[in-house]
Amino acid sequence: MLTFIGLGLYDEQSITVEGRDALRNADRAYAEFYTSKLLGATVDDLESAHDVEIEVRDRAGVEQHPDNILEAAESEDVVFLTAGDTMISTTHVDLRLRAHDRGIETRVVHGVTAQTAASSLTGLQNYRFGKATTLPFPYAHGADGLPASVTDTIDANREDGHHTVVYLDIKVGHELTDEDEYMTADVGAELLAAEYPDLVGVVVARAGSPDPLVAAGTMSELAEREFGDPLHLLVVPGECHPLEADALVELAGADRDALEIV
C-alpha cells in the first residue's frame, strides 16, 4: 500500500492522529518539501517524534524517478509525506495514479491546508473564495510586471465578488546560494502594489504555529511593514458579508471604509 499523509502546517505535532499512526506503523517513509515546508520542524524532528527514518526526495526524485517508491509499495506499507494536505499538488496526484497503474492500493490521510487556515484566521467564509494563484519571484517568471496568471485571477475573482488567496513563492535550494528562499508578504505586497496600490490585502503569517499573525491594509501600506518569519500568504478580499467585514476589522485591523461590503 502507498499512503499519502498530509503533515499539516507547522511542526511535527501538526499531523493528525490518523496520520501519526499510519506513519509510525509504516515499513518505509518518503517525503518531499519542495512544494511546501514545515517551518517549525526539521526532518530530524519528524524522525525523532515518530521514531521513523524518512527519505526526502527532490522534485526529480518524485516526478521523474519515482520507481523505487512504487516498487517498495508493491510489497511493503509505504507512506509519502508532504506539508499541508497531501493532494493539493498535482505532483502527488500523478504519483497516486502511477501507483494505481501498477495495481498498488492507495489511501489519503488529509492534513490542514493553508487555504482553510487562511479562511479560519481571517474570518472570511470559505465558500466565498474563488480560484487561488501563486505570485512568483520576478526572476522565476522573467516577464515585466506581474504575470497574467496573477492579475487575471485577482481581476476575475473581484468581478465575481470572490476572495483570492495569493500564495507566495518558495524556492527550495536556490540555484545561486543553495539556500531555501521564501517570499515574504511585504515583498509580495510591493509587487502587487505596482498594479493595485490601493487594493486591500490581508497578510496571514505562520498559520498553524503558536503565533500566527493576521494584518490588513492596502498593498502599498503592507509593502512598508514587516511580518516576521515565514511562511506568509496574502488574501485579497472581494465583496464582504457584514460578518466578514467585522472579522477583518477586529482580527486583522482592517479599515472598514476600505472594504467592499454587501
Short mmCIF file of C-alpha atoms in Angstrom, two decimals:
data_model
loop_
_atom_site.label_atom_id
_atom_site.label_comp_id
_atom_site.label_asym_id
_atom_site.label_seq_id
_atom_site.Cartn_x
_atom_site.Cartn_y
_atom_site.Cartn_z
CA MET A 1 0.00 0.00 0.00
CA LEU A 2 1.03 3.60 -0.60
CA THR A 3 -0.43 6.03 1.92
CA PHE A 4 -0.23 9.78 1.29
CA ILE A 5 -0.10 11.74 4.55
CA GLY A 6 -0.51 15.48 5.00
CA LEU A 7 1.67 16.73 7.85
CA GLY A 8 -0.29 19.92 8.48
CA LEU A 9 1.10 23.41 8.58
CA TYR A 10 3.84 23.94 11.10
CA ASP A 11 5.73 21.26 13.04
CA GLU A 12 5.91 17.60 14.00
CA GLN A 13 2.77 17.94 16.11
CA SER A 14 0.57 19.27 13.28
CA ILE A 15 -0.11 15.82 11.86
CA THR A 16 -3.49 14.19 12.62
CA VAL A 17 -3.68 11.21 14.96
CA GLU A 18 -4.63 9.01 12.00
CA GLY A 19 -1.60 10.26 10.07
CA ARG A 20 0.69 9.78 13.04
CA ASP A 21 -0.40 6.17 13.47
CA ALA A 22 -0.01 5.40 9.76
CA LEU A 23 3.47 6.94 9.75
CA ARG A 24 4.65 5.06 12.82
CA ASN A 25 3.32 1.74 11.51
CA ALA A 26 4.81 2.08 8.01
CA ASP A 27 7.65 -0.06 6.70
CA ARG A 28 9.16 2.82 4.76
CA ALA A 29 8.65 6.62 4.66
CA TYR A 30 9.38 9.12 1.91
CA ALA A 31 8.78 12.88 1.89
CA GLU A 32 9.08 15.93 -0.30
CA PHE A 33 9.38 19.52 0.87
CA TYR A 34 9.79 21.43 -2.40
CA THR A 35 6.07 22.27 -2.76
CA SER A 36 5.91 23.48 0.85
CA LYS A 37 7.73 23.01 4.14
CA LEU A 38 7.19 22.72 7.86
CA LEU A 39 8.94 25.78 9.23
CA GLY A 40 8.64 24.61 12.82
CA ALA A 41 10.29 21.21 12.40
CA THR A 42 13.26 19.65 10.66
CA VAL A 43 13.32 16.17 9.18
CA ASP A 44 15.29 15.11 12.25
CA ASP A 45 12.47 16.44 14.44
CA LEU A 46 9.92 14.40 12.49
CA GLU A 47 12.06 11.26 12.68
CA SER A 48 12.63 11.65 16.41
CA ALA A 49 8.99 12.41 17.23
CA HIS A 50 7.65 9.45 15.27
CA ASP A 51 10.56 7.01 15.61
CA VAL A 52 10.95 6.54 11.86
CA GLU A 53 13.53 7.13 9.15
CA ILE A 54 12.41 9.43 6.35
CA GLU A 55 13.96 9.62 2.90
CA VAL A 56 13.46 13.09 1.44
CA ARG A 57 13.10 13.21 -2.34
CA ASP A 58 13.75 16.23 -4.56
CA ARG A 59 11.46 17.19 -7.43
CA ALA A 60 13.18 14.90 -9.91
CA GLY A 61 13.06 12.04 -7.43
CA VAL A 62 9.28 12.33 -7.19
CA GLU A 63 8.21 13.46 -10.64
CA GLN A 64 10.75 11.78 -12.91
CA HIS A 65 12.17 8.87 -10.95
CA PRO A 66 9.53 7.53 -8.54
CA ASP A 67 10.07 3.87 -9.46
CA ASN A 68 11.79 2.86 -6.23
CA ILE A 69 8.94 4.40 -4.19
CA LEU A 70 6.41 2.44 -6.21
CA GLU A 71 8.44 -0.76 -6.17
CA ALA A 72 8.65 -0.60 -2.38
CA ALA A 73 4.89 -0.03 -2.14
CA GLU A 74 4.24 -3.23 -4.12
CA SER A 75 5.42 -5.33 -1.18
CA GLU A 76 5.57 -3.00 1.83
CA ASP A 77 3.44 -0.41 3.62
CA VAL A 78 4.93 2.84 2.33
CA VAL A 79 3.97 6.40 3.31
CA PHE A 80 4.60 9.58 1.35
CA LEU A 81 4.68 12.76 3.42
CA THR A 82 4.06 16.38 2.45
CA ALA A 83 3.36 19.59 4.31
CA GLY A 84 -0.24 20.76 4.39
CA ASP A 85 -2.72 18.43 2.74
CA THR A 86 -1.12 15.78 0.62
CA MET A 87 -3.26 16.10 -2.51
CA ILE A 88 -3.07 19.85 -3.07
CA SER A 89 -0.24 19.46 -5.59
CA THR A 90 -0.74 17.76 -8.97
CA THR A 91 2.66 16.13 -8.38
CA HIS A 92 1.12 13.95 -5.71
CA VAL A 93 -1.96 13.14 -7.77
CA ASP A 94 0.35 11.95 -10.54
CA LEU A 95 2.24 9.69 -8.14
CA ARG A 96 -1.01 8.22 -6.86
CA LEU A 97 -2.17 7.49 -10.41
CA ARG A 98 1.14 5.81 -11.19
CA ALA A 99 0.59 3.58 -8.18
CA HIS A 100 -2.89 2.69 -9.43
CA ASP A 101 -1.44 1.78 -12.83
CA ARG A 102 0.74 -0.78 -11.03
CA GLY A 103 -2.19 -2.16 -9.07
CA ILE A 104 -0.97 -0.67 -5.78
CA GLU A 105 -3.65 0.18 -3.24
CA THR A 106 -3.53 3.81 -2.07
CA ARG A 107 -5.17 5.90 0.59
CA VAL A 108 -5.06 9.55 1.65
CA VAL A 109 -4.74 10.89 5.19
CA HIS A 110 -5.55 14.58 5.00
CA GLY A 111 -3.89 17.49 6.76
CA VAL A 112 -4.82 21.12 7.34
CA THR A 113 -4.22 23.35 4.31
CA ALA A 114 -3.00 26.94 4.15
CA GLN A 115 -6.20 27.99 2.39
CA THR A 116 -8.54 26.63 5.06
CA ALA A 117 -6.29 28.12 7.75
CA ALA A 118 -6.41 31.50 5.98
CA SER A 119 -10.20 31.38 5.97
CA SER A 120 -10.27 30.46 9.66
CA LEU A 121 -7.78 33.10 10.77
CA THR A 122 -9.24 35.98 8.75
CA GLY A 123 -12.92 35.16 9.31
CA LEU A 124 -13.58 35.15 5.57
CA GLN A 125 -16.09 32.47 4.62
CA ASN A 126 -14.52 29.53 2.83
CA TYR A 127 -17.24 29.20 0.18
CA ARG A 128 -16.68 32.82 -0.91
CA PHE A 129 -13.14 32.17 -2.13
CA GLY A 130 -12.52 31.92 -5.85
CA LYS A 131 -9.56 30.48 -7.72
CA ALA A 132 -6.20 30.80 -5.95
CA THR A 133 -2.97 31.96 -7.57
CA THR A 134 0.76 31.92 -6.85
CA LEU A 135 2.93 35.04 -7.02
CA PRO A 136 6.39 34.03 -8.26
CA PHE A 137 9.68 35.79 -7.70
CA PRO A 138 10.29 38.13 -10.68
CA TYR A 139 13.41 36.22 -11.70
CA ALA A 140 11.38 32.99 -11.82
CA HIS A 141 8.88 34.08 -14.49
CA GLY A 142 11.04 36.53 -16.44
CA ALA A 143 8.18 38.80 -17.54
CA ASP A 144 7.85 42.53 -16.98
CA GLY A 145 5.46 43.32 -14.16
CA LEU A 146 3.03 40.86 -12.67
CA PRO A 147 2.32 37.63 -14.55
CA ALA A 148 -1.06 37.45 -16.24
CA SER A 149 -1.82 34.33 -14.21
CA VAL A 150 -1.88 36.54 -11.10
CA THR A 151 -3.69 39.61 -12.42
CA ASP A 152 -6.26 37.62 -14.39
CA THR A 153 -7.13 35.56 -11.31
CA ILE A 154 -7.45 38.55 -8.98
CA ASP A 155 -9.45 40.54 -11.54
CA ALA A 156 -11.83 37.66 -12.34
CA ASN A 157 -12.43 36.92 -8.66
CA ARG A 158 -13.04 40.56 -7.83
CA GLU A 159 -15.51 40.85 -10.72
CA ASP A 160 -17.41 37.92 -9.23
CA GLY A 161 -17.15 39.30 -5.69
CA HIS A 162 -14.90 36.45 -4.56
CA HIS A 163 -11.86 36.45 -2.28
CA THR A 164 -8.45 35.42 -3.62
CA VAL A 165 -5.68 33.51 -1.89
CA VAL A 166 -2.29 34.58 -3.25
CA TYR A 167 0.36 32.02 -2.38
CA LEU A 168 3.87 33.48 -2.17
CA ASP A 169 6.72 31.78 -3.98
CA ILE A 170 9.01 29.22 -2.35
CA LYS A 171 12.31 28.21 -3.90
CA VAL A 172 13.98 25.18 -2.29
CA GLY A 173 17.73 25.18 -2.80
CA HIS A 174 18.19 28.44 -4.74
CA GLU A 175 20.49 27.84 -7.70
CA LEU A 176 22.91 30.61 -6.65
CA THR A 177 23.00 30.18 -2.87
CA ASP A 178 21.72 26.61 -2.43
CA GLU A 179 19.52 28.01 0.35
CA ASP A 180 15.75 27.95 0.61
CA GLU A 181 14.07 31.24 -0.30
CA TYR A 182 10.63 32.32 0.85
CA MET A 183 8.79 35.34 -0.49
CA THR A 184 7.60 37.43 2.44
CA ALA A 185 4.30 39.28 2.49
CA ASP A 186 5.90 42.73 2.29
CA VAL A 187 7.72 41.70 -0.90
CA GLY A 188 4.53 40.19 -2.31
CA ALA A 189 2.56 43.31 -1.44
CA GLU A 190 5.20 45.51 -3.06
CA LEU A 191 4.93 43.51 -6.28
CA LEU A 192 1.13 43.67 -6.22
CA ALA A 193 1.16 47.38 -5.36
CA ALA A 194 2.63 48.14 -8.78
CA GLU A 195 -0.76 47.15 -10.24
CA TYR A 196 -3.06 47.52 -7.25
CA PRO A 197 -1.66 50.19 -4.88
CA ASP A 198 -4.96 50.89 -3.08
CA LEU A 199 -6.32 47.35 -3.09
CA VAL A 200 -6.90 45.90 0.38
CA GLY A 201 -4.86 42.81 1.19
CA VAL A 202 -4.68 40.63 4.27
CA VAL A 203 -1.42 39.04 5.39
CA VAL A 204 -1.58 35.61 7.00
CA ALA A 205 1.77 34.66 8.53
CA ARG A 206 2.81 31.42 10.26
CA ALA A 207 -0.61 29.76 10.05
CA GLY A 208 -0.69 26.69 12.25
CA SER A 209 2.07 27.96 14.55
CA PRO A 210 1.64 29.15 18.15
CA ASP A 211 1.96 32.78 16.99
CA PRO A 212 0.08 33.32 13.71
CA LEU A 213 -0.31 36.89 12.51
CA VAL A 214 -3.14 38.44 10.52
CA ALA A 215 -2.86 42.02 9.29
CA ALA A 216 -4.84 44.05 6.76
CA GLY A 217 -4.04 47.18 4.79
CA THR A 218 -3.65 48.46 1.27
CA MET A 219 -0.92 46.81 -0.78
CA SER A 220 1.12 49.99 -0.56
CA GLU A 221 0.81 50.01 3.23
CA LEU A 222 1.62 46.30 3.62
CA ALA A 223 4.72 46.74 1.46
CA GLU A 224 6.17 49.01 4.17
CA ARG A 225 5.65 46.58 7.06
CA GLU A 226 7.46 43.51 8.35
CA PHE A 227 5.63 40.34 9.33
CA GLY A 228 8.27 38.13 10.88
CA ASP A 229 9.26 34.62 9.98
CA PRO A 230 7.67 32.74 7.05
CA LEU A 231 5.56 31.13 5.75
CA HIS A 232 3.36 34.02 4.56
CA LEU A 233 0.46 34.35 2.15
CA LEU A 234 -1.81 37.18 1.05
CA VAL A 235 -5.58 37.26 0.78
CA VAL A 236 -7.36 39.77 -1.45
CA PRO A 237 -10.90 40.19 -0.07
CA GLY A 238 -13.74 40.51 -2.55
CA GLU A 239 -17.22 41.59 -1.51
CA CYS A 240 -17.59 41.01 2.23
CA HIS A 241 -20.63 39.90 4.16
CA PRO A 242 -21.04 42.25 7.16
CA LEU A 243 -19.84 39.47 9.47
CA GLU A 244 -16.71 39.02 7.34
CA ALA A 245 -16.10 42.77 7.48
CA ASP A 246 -16.46 42.69 11.28
CA ALA A 247 -13.89 39.87 11.41
CA LEU A 248 -11.38 41.71 9.24
CA VAL A 249 -11.72 44.85 11.35
CA GLU A 250 -11.43 43.02 14.68
CA LEU A 251 -8.94 40.27 13.77
CA ALA A 252 -6.79 41.99 11.14
CA GLY A 253 -7.12 45.70 11.89
CA ALA A 254 -8.78 46.47 8.55
CA ASP A 255 -10.24 49.86 7.74
CA ARG A 256 -13.97 49.17 7.37
CA ASP A 257 -14.37 52.06 4.92
CA ALA A 258 -11.85 50.43 2.56
CA LEU A 259 -13.78 47.14 2.35
CA GLU A 260 -16.49 46.28 -0.17
CA ILE A 261 -19.46 45.24 1.98
CA VAL A 262 -22.62 43.71 0.56
#
